[in-house]
PDB file of C-alpha atoms in Angstrom:
ATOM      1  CA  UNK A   1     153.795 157.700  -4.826  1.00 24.00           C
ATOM      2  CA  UNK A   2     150.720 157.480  -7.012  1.00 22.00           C
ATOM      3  CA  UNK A   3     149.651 155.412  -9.931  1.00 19.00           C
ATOM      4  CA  UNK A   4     146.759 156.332 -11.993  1.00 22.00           C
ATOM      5  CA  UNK A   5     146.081 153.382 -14.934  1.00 20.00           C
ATOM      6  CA  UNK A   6     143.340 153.945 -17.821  1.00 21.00           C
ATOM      7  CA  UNK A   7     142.558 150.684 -19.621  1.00 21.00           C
ATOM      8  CA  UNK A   8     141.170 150.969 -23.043  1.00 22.00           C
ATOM      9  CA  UNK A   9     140.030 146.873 -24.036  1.00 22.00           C
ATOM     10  CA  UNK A  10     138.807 146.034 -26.695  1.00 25.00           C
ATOM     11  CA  UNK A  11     137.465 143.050 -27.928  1.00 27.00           C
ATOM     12  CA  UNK A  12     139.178 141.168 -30.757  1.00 30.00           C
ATOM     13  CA  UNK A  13     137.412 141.532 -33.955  1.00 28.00           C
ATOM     14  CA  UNK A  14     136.807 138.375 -35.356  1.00 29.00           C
ATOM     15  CA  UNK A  15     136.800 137.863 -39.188  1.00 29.00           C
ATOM     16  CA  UNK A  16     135.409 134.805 -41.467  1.00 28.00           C
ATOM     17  CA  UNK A  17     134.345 131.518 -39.591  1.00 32.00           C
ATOM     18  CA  UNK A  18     132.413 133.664 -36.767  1.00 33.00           C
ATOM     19  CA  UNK A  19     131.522 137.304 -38.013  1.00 34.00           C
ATOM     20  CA  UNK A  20     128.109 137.615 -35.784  1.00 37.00           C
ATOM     21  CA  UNK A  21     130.298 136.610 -32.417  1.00 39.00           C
ATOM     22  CA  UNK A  22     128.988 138.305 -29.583  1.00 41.00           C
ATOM     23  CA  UNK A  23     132.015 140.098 -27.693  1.00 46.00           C
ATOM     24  CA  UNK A  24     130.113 139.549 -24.292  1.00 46.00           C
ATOM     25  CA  UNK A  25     130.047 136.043 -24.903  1.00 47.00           C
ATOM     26  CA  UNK A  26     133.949 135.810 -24.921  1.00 56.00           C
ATOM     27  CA  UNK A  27     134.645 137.806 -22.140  1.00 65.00           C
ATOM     28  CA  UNK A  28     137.095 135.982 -19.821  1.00 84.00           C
ATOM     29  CA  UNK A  29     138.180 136.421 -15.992  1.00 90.00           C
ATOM     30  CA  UNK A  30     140.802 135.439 -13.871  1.00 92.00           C
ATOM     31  CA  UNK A  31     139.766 134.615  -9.948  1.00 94.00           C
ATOM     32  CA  UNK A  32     140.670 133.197  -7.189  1.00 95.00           C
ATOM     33  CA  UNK A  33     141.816 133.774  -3.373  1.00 96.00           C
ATOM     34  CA  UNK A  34     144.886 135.270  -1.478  1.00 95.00           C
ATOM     35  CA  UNK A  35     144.756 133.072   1.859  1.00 93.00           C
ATOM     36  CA  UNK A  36     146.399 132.369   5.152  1.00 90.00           C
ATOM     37  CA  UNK A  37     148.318 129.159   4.889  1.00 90.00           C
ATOM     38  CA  UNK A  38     147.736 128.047   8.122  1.00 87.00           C
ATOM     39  CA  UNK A  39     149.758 124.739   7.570  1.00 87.00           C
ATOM     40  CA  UNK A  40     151.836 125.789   5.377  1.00 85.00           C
ATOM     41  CA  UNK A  41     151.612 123.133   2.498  1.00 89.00           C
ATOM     42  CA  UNK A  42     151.101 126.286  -0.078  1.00 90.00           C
ATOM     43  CA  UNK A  43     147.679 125.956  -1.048  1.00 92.00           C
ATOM     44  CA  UNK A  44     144.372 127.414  -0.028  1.00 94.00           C
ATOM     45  CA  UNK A  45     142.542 124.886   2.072  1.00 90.00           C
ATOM     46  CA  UNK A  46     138.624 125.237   2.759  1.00 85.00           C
ATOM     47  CA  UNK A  47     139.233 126.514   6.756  1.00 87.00           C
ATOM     48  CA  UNK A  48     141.975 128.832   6.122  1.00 89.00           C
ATOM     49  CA  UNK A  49     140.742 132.612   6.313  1.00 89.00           C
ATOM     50  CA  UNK A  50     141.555 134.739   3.276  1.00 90.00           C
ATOM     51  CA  UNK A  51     143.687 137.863   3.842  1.00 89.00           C
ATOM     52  CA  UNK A  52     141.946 141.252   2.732  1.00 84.00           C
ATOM     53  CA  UNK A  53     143.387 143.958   1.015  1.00 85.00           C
ATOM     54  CA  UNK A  54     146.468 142.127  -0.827  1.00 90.00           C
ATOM     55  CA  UNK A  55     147.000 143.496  -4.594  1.00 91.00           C
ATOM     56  CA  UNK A  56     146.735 140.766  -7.174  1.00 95.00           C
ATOM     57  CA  UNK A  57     148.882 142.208 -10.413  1.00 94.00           C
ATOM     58  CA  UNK A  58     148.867 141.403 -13.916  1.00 92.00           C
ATOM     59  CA  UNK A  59     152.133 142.196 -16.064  1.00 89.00           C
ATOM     60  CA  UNK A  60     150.244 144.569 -18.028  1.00 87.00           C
ATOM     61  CA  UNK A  61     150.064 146.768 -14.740  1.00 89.00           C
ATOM     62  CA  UNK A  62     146.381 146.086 -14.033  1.00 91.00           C
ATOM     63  CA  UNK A  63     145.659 145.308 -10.379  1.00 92.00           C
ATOM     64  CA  UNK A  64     142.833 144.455  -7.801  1.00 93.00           C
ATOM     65  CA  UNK A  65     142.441 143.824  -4.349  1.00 91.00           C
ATOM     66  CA  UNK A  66     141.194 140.834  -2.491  1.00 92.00           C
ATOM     67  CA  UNK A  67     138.149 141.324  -0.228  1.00 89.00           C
ATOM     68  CA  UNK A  68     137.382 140.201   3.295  1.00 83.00           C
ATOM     69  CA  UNK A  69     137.434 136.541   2.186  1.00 90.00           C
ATOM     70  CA  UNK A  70     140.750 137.206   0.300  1.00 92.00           C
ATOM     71  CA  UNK A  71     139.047 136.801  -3.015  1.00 95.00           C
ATOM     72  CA  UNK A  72     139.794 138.609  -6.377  1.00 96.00           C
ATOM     73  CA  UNK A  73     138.105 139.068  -9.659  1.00 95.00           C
ATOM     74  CA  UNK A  74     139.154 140.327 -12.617  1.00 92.00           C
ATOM     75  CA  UNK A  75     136.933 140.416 -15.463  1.00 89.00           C
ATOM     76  CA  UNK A  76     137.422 141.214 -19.765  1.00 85.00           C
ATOM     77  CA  UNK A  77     140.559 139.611 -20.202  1.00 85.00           C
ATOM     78  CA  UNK A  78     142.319 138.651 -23.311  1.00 81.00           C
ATOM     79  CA  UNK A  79     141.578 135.046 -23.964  1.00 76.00           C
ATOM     80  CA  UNK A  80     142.000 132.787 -26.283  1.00 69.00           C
ATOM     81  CA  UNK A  81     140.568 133.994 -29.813  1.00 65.00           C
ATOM     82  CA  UNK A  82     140.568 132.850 -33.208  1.00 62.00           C
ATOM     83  CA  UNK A  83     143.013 134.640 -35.618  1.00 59.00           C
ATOM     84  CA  UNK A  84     141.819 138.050 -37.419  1.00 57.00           C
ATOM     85  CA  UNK A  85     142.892 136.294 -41.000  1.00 55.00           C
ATOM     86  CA  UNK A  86     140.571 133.543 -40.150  1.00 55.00           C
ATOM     87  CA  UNK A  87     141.482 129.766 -39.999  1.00 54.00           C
ATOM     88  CA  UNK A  88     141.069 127.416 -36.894  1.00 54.00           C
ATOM     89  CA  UNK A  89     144.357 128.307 -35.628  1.00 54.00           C
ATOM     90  CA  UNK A  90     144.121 130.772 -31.914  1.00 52.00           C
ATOM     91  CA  UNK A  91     145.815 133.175 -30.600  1.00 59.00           C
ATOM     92  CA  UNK A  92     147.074 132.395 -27.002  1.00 63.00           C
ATOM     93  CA  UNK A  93     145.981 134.578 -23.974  1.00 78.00           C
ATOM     94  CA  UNK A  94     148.217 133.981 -21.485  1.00 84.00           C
ATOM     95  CA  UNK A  95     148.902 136.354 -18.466  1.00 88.00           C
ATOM     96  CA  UNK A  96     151.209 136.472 -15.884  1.00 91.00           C
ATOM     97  CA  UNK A  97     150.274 137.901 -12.521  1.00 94.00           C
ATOM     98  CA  UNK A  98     151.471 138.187  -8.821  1.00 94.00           C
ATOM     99  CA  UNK A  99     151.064 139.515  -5.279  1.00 94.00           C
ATOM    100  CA  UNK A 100     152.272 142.669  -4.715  1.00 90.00           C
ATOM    101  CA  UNK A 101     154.900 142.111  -1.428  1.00 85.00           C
ATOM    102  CA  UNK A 102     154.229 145.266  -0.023  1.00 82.00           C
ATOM    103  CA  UNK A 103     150.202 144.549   0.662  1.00 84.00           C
ATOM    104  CA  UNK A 104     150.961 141.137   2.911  1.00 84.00           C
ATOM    105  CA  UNK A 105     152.299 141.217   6.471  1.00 75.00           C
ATOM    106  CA  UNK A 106     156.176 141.611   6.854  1.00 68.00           C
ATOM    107  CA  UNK A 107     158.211 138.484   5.770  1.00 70.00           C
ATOM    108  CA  UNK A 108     154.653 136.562   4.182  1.00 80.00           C
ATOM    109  CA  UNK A 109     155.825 134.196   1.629  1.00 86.00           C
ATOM    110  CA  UNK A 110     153.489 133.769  -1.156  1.00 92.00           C
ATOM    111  CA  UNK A 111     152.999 130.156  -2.735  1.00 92.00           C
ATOM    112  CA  UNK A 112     153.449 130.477  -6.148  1.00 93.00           C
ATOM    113  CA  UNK A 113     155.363 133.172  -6.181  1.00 89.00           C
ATOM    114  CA  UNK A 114     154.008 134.237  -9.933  1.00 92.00           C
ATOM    115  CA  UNK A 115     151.947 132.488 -11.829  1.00 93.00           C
ATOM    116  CA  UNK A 116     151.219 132.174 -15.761  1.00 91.00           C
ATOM    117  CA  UNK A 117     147.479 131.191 -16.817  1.00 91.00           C
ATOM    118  CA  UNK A 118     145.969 130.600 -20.114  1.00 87.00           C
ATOM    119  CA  UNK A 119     142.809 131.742 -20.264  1.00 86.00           C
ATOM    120  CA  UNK A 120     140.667 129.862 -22.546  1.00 82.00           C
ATOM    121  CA  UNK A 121     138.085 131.879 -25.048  1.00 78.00           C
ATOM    122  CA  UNK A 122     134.980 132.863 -22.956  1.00 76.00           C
ATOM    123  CA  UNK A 123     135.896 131.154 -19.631  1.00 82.00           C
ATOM    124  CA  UNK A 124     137.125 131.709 -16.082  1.00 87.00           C
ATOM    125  CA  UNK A 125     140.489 130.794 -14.489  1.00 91.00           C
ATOM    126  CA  UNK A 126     141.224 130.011 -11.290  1.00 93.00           C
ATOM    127  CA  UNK A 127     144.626 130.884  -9.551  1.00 95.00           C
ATOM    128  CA  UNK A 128     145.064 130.876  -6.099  1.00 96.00           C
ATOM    129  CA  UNK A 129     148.347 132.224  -4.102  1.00 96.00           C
ATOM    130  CA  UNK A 130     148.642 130.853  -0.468  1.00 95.00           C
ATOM    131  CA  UNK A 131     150.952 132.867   1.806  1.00 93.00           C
ATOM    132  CA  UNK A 132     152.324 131.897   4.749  1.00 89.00           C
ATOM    133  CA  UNK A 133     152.744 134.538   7.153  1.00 79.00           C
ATOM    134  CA  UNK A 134     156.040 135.247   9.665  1.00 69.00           C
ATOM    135  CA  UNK A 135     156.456 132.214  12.223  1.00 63.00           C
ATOM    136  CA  UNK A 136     158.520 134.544  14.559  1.00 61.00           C
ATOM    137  CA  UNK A 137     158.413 133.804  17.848  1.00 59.00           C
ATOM    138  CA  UNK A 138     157.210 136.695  19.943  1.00 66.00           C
ATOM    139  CA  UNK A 139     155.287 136.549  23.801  1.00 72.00           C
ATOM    140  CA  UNK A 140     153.272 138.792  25.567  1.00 77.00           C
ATOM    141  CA  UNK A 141     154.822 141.360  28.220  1.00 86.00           C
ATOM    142  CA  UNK A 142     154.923 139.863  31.738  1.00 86.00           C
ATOM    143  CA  UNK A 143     155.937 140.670  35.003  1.00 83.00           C
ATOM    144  CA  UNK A 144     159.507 139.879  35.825  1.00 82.00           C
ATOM    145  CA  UNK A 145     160.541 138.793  39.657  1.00 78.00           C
ATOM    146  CA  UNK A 146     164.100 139.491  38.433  1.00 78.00           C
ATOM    147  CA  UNK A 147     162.799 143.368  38.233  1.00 74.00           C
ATOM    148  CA  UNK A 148     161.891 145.177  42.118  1.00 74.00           C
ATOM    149  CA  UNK A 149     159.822 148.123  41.865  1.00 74.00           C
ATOM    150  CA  UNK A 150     161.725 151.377  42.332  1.00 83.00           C
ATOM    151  CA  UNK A 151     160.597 154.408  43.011  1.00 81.00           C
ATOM    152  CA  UNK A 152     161.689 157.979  44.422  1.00 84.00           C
ATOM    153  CA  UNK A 153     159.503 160.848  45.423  1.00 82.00           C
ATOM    154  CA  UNK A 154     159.055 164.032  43.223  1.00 80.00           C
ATOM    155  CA  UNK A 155     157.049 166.787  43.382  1.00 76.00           C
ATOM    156  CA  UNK A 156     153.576 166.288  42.714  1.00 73.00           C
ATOM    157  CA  UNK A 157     154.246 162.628  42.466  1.00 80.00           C
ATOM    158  CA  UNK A 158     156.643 160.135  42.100  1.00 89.00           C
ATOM    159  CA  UNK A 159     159.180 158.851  39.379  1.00 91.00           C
ATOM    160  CA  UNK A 160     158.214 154.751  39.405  1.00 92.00           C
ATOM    161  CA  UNK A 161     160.428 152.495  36.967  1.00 92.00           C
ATOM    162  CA  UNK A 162     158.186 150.535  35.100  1.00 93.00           C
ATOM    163  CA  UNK A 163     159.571 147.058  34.443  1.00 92.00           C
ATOM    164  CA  UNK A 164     159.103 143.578  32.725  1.00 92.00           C
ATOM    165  CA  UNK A 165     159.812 140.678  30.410  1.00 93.00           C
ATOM    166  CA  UNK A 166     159.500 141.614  26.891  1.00 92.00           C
ATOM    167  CA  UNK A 167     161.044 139.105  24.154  1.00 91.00           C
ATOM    168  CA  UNK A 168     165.209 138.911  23.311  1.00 91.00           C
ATOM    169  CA  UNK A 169     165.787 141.762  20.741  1.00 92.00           C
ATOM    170  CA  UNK A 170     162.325 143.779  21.424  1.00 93.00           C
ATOM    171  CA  UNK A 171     162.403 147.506  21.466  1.00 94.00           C
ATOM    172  CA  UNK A 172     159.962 148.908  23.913  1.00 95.00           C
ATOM    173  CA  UNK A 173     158.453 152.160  24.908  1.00 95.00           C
ATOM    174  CA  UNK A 174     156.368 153.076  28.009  1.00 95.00           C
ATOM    175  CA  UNK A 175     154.199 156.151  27.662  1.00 92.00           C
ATOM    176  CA  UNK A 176     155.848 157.290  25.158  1.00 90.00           C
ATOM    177  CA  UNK A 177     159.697 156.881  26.236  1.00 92.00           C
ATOM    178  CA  UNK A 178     162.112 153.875  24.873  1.00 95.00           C
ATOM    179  CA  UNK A 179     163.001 151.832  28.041  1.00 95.00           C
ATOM    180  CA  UNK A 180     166.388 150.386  28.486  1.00 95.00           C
ATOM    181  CA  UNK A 181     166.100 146.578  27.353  1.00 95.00           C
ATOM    182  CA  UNK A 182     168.645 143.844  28.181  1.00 94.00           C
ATOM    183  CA  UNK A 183     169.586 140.879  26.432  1.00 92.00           C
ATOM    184  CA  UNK A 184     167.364 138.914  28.018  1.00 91.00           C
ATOM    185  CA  UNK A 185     164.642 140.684  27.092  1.00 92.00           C
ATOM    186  CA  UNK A 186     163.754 142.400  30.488  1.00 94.00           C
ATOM    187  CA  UNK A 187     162.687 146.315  30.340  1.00 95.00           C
ATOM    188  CA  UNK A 188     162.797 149.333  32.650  1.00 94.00           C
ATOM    189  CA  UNK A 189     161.515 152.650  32.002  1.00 94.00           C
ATOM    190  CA  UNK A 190     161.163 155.165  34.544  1.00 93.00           C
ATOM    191  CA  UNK A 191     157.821 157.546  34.025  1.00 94.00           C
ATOM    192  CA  UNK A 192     156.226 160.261  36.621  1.00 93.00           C
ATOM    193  CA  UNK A 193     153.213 159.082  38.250  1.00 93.00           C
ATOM    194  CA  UNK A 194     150.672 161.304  39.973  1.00 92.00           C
ATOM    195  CA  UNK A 195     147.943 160.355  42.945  1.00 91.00           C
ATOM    196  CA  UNK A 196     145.131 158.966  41.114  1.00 93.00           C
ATOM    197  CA  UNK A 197     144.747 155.996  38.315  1.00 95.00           C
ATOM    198  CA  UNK A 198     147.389 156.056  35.845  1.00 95.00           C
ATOM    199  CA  UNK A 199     147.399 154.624  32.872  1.00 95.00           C
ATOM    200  CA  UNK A 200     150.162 153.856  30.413  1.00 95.00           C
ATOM    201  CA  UNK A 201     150.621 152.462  27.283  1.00 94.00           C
ATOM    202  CA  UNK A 202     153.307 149.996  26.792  1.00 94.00           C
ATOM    203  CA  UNK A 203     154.772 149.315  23.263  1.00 93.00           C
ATOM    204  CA  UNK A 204     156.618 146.333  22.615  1.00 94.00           C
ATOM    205  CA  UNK A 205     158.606 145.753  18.281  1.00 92.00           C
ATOM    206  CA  UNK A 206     160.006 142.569  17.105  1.00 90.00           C
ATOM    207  CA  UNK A 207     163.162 142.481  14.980  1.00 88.00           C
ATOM    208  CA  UNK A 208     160.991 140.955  12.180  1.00 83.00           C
ATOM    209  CA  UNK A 209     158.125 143.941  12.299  1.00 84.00           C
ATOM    210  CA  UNK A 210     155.720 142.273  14.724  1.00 87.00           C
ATOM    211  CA  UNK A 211     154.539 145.448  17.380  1.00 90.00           C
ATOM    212  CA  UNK A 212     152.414 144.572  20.264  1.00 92.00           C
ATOM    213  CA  UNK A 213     150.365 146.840  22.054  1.00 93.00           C
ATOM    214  CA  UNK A 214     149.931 147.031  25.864  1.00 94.00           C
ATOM    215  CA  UNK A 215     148.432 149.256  28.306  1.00 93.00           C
ATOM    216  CA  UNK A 216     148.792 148.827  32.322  1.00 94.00           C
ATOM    217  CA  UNK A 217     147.159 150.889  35.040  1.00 95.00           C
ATOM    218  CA  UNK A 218     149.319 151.997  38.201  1.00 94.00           C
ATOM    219  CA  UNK A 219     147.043 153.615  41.176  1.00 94.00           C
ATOM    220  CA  UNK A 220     149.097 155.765  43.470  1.00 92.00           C
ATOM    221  CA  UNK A 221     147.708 157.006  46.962  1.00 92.00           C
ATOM    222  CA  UNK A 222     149.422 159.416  48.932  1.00 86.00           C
ATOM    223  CA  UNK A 223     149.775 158.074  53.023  1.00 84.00           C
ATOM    224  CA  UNK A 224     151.277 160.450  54.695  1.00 78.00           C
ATOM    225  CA  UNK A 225     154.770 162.878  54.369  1.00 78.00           C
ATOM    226  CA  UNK A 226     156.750 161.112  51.941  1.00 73.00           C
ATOM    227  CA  UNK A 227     154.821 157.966  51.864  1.00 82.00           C
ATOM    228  CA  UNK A 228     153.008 156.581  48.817  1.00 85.00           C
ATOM    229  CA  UNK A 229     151.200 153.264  47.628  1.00 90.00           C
ATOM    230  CA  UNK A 230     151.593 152.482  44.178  1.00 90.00           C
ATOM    231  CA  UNK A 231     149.829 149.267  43.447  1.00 91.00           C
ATOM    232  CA  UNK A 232     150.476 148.262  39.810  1.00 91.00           C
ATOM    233  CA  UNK A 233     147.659 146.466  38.002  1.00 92.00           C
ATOM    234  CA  UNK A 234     148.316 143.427  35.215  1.00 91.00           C
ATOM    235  CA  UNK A 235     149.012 144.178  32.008  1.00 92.00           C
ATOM    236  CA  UNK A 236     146.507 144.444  29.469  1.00 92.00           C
ATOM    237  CA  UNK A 237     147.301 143.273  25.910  1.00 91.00           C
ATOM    238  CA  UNK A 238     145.267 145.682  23.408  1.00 91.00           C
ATOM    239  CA  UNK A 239     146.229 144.018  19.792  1.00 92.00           C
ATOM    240  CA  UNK A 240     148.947 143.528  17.433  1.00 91.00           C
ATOM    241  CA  UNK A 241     150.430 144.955  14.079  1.00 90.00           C
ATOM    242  CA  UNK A 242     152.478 143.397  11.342  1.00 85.00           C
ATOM    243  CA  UNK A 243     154.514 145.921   9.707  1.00 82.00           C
ATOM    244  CA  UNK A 244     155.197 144.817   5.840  1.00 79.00           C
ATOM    245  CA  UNK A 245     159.202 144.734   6.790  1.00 78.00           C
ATOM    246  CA  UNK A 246     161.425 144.091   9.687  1.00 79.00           C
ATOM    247  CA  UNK A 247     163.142 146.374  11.649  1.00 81.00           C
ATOM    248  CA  UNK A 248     166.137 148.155   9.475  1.00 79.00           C
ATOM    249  CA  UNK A 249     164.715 146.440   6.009  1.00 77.00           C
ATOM    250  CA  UNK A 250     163.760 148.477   3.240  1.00 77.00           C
ATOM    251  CA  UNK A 251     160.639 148.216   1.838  1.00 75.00           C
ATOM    252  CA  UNK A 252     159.302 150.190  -1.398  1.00 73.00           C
ATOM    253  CA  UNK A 253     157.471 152.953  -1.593  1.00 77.00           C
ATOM    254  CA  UNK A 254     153.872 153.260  -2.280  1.00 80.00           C
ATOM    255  CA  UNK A 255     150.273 151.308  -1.028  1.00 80.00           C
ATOM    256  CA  UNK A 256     151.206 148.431   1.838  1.00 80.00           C
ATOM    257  CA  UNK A 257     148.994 146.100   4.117  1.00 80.00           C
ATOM    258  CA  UNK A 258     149.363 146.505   7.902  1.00 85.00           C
ATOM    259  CA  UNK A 259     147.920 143.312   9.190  1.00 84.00           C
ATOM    260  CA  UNK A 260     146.074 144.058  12.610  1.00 89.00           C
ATOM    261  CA  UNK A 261     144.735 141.582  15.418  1.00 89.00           C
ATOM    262  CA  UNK A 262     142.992 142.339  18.243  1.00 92.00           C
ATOM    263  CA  UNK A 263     139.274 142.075  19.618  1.00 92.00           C
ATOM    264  CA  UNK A 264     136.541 141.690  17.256  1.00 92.00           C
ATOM    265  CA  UNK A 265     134.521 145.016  16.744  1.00 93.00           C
ATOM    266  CA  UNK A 266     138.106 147.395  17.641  1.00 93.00           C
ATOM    267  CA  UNK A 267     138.653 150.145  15.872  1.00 93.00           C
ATOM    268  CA  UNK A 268     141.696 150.918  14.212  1.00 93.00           C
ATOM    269  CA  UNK A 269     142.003 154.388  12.858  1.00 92.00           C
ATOM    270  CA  UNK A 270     144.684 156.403  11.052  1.00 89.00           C
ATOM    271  CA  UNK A 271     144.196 160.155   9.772  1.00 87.00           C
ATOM    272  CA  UNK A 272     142.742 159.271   7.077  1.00 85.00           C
ATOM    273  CA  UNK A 273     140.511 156.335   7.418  1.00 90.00           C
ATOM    274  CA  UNK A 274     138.702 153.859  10.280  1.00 93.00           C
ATOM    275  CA  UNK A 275     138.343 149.833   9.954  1.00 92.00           C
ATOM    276  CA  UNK A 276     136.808 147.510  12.640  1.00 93.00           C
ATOM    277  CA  UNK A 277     137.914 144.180  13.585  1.00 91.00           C
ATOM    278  CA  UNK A 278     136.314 141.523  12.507  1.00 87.00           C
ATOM    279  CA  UNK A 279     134.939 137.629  13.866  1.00 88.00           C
ATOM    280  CA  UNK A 280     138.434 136.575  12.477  1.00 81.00           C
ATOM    281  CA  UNK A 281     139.889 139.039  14.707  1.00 87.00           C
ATOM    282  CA  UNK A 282     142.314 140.907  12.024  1.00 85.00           C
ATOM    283  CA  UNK A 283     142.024 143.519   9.771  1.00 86.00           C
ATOM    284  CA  UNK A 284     144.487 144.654   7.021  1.00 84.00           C
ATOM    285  CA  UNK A 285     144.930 148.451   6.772  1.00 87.00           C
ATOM    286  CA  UNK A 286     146.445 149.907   3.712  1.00 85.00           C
ATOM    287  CA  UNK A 287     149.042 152.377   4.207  1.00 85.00           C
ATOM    288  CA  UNK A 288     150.779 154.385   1.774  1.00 85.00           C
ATOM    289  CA  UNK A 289     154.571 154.692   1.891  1.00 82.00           C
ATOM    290  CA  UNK A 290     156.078 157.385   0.355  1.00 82.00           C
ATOM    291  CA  UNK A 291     160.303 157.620   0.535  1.00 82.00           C
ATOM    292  CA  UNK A 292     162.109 158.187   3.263  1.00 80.00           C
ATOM    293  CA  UNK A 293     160.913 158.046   7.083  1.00 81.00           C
ATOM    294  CA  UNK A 294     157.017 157.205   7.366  1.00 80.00           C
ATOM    295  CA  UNK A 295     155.305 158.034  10.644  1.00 83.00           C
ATOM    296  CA  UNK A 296     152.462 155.502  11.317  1.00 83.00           C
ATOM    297  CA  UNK A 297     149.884 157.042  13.699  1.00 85.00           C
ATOM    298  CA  UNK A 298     147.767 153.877  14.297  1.00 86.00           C
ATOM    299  CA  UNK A 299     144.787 154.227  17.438  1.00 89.00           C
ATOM    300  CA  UNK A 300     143.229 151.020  18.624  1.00 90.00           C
ATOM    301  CA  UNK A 301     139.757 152.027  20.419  1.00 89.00           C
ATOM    302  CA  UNK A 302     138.158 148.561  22.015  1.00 88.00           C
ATOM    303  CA  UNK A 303     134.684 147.831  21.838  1.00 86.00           C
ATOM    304  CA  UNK A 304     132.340 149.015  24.643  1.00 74.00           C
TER     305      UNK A 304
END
């Protein structure tokens, strides 16, 4: 779904008690920041990082995104004027104007939800929306004691079952198959391993949209008829995506914000664009959405 806006402004032409007004002069802005409300009291403090990429809307249907710092600008707004018939009596500019839901990280809630501003006759206004993001409780993969390795010999190789402690209600996938999950939260998958280093990639999704990426290396060495050594290595967290809903929610169609951590200077691509990681260690990715099933091919590549 695609939205193409042409804006035609004009400045107000003013009559009588100011006919040589210069319509640069009373140009007006909105501004402000779309931030991480780290403790949550609904305001932008000085240390809390901004969030990139979140659509700040007017009612009128003009939009702009933040940028890395989470700021926004927009510029030639109706202000405040005086009246066409003249007179000292002005003519309001008030705007209403939002964040779109479907740019922040699934479950965000943005403080103020909407906000009206009056925006005075060749000034600025600031408005600020502080969103505090998903406190849901997930963990990293571990090993789990409550797990013993399995395997059985195939040709070529063996079929090892891959197991662990994911979090209560996680789905998770081991190169590319959905393991059987418990209650609990513990895991087993069993995957074909040949002689030699390999090296699968575990995926681990929260009820509320959180997905956490893993990868863990099992080296296998043939000893004799029938005997092998597989010696699996620890697991390797790679980074983490938001998704803008939870698992079975709906979310519109159209332009959303996949919020990414990992290590500063990874790469996150998708067909049709590339963004790094950076110091903060996050990145949001837009994503269009169009309706019915979506398919997100995300690739993490790690620095060096």
């Amino acid at each position: 779904m695609a939205w193409v806006l042409v804006l035609a402004l004009f400045p107000g032409i003013v009559r009588g008690q100011v006919p040589g007004a210069d319509p640069v002069a009373l140009a007006s802005s909105i501004a402000g920041r779309v931030c991480d409300d780290q403790d949550g009291d609904g305001q932008c403090g000085g240390g809390e990082p901004g969030l990139l990429g979140v659509r700040v809307v007017l009612a009128t249907g003009r939009e702009v995104l933040t940028d890395a710092q989470g700021r926004y600008h927009l510029t030639g707004v109706d202000a405040r004027a005086p009246e066409v018939t003249g007179g000292i009596h002005l003519r309001p500019g008030r705007h209403r104007l939002r964040v779109d839901l479907r740019t922040i990280p699934a479950r965000g809630r943005v403080s103020p939800e909407a906000a009206t501003v009056e925006v005075p006759w060749g000034a600025a206004v600031l408005q600020d929306f502080a969103v505090r993001l998903s406190q849901e409780s997930v963990g990293a993969l571990a090993p789990s004691p409550e797990a013993p390795p399995q395997a059985e010999v195939r040709e070529g190789g063996v079929s090892f079952t891959v197991s662990g402690q994911a979090s209560p209600g996680d789905e998770v996938r081991v190169a590319g198959q959905e393991a059987q999950v418990d209650a609990a939260g513990l895991y087993r998958a069993a995957v074909a391993l040949r002689p030699g280093e390999n090296l699968l990639h575990i995926v681990a999704s929260s009820p509320g949209g959180s997905v956490r990426l893993f990868r863990q290396r099992f080296d296998v060495v043939k000893q004799g008829e029938g005997r092998w050594l597989i010696a699996p290595r620890a697991l390797e967290p790679l980074g983490q995506v938001r998704l803008p809903a939870g698992r079975g929610e709906p979310v519109p169609s159209g332009t959303v914000s996949l919020h990414v951590e990992a290590a500063e200077g990874t790469r996150v691509r998708l067909p049709k664009g590339e963004w790094v990681v950076g110091p903060q260690g996050s990145v949001e990715v837009p994503f269009t959405l169009v309706p019915g099933p979506n398919r997100v091919e995300l690739e993490l590549m790690r620095p060096g």
